[in-house]
Amino acid sequence: QVQLVESGGGLVQPGGSLRLSCAASGSIFSRNVMGWYRQAPGKERELVASITSGGSTNSADSVKGRFTISRDNAKNMVYLQMNSLKPEDTAVYYCNVRQLGTQSYWGQGTQVTVSS
């Protein structure tokens, strides 16, 4: 079993920045994919960005150039640096870990609100 705890969400003005963190614990395998998803009210959950244990990244077109995903394998942490935030980035952000092909774990989510 894997536990994920997100932190760093909050209220920020348009154009501002936030950094989300996710701490993973439990049965973490060395090879995995960690990622951030988000879900806005009335919308489906969508991938924001992901990163493999080897450091390869993938991100949604809507956040390219503004958001950066990174990880610390020694600490089992994944981060999402969000810059130039827009109101449409408002959502609950979820941390995810995928490993061994079929295992997928989710955090409880952290609210990000971009508003003036």
Steps between C-alpha positions, in 0.01 A plus 500: 500500500612853425400818677521840335470833678479823303573848630551850367162590359322824574365824363716700261442795270521462123862509391618365833684183590450198722705191567324174574673216680405136534658261747474131421542226757441128528580241234669727248692324225806660347344502154177696486328797348393785723261763379262781570140503385232760551125511505300818465131516599284329240798369307683173476830441670786575263873444493704810575850353492684177571858393557663159492755380753757559227398864468303498175212744512170551327261790541171627370515760225304742717780519757810472282739784570326586827510185716802287580491155656796361690573223745742393769535123480694476826214667687214355294376851431350658191453872447303723268626854456217706358577845359290753312186351646170566329143481631448193284766320704260500793437139599569232755846364426570134566829317531523156336748215497490217246721195531523135403271559205172489685545668837372855521470707814350841565542767761208680663543810285588860567294799389656762275297813443615773264297813549538872552 
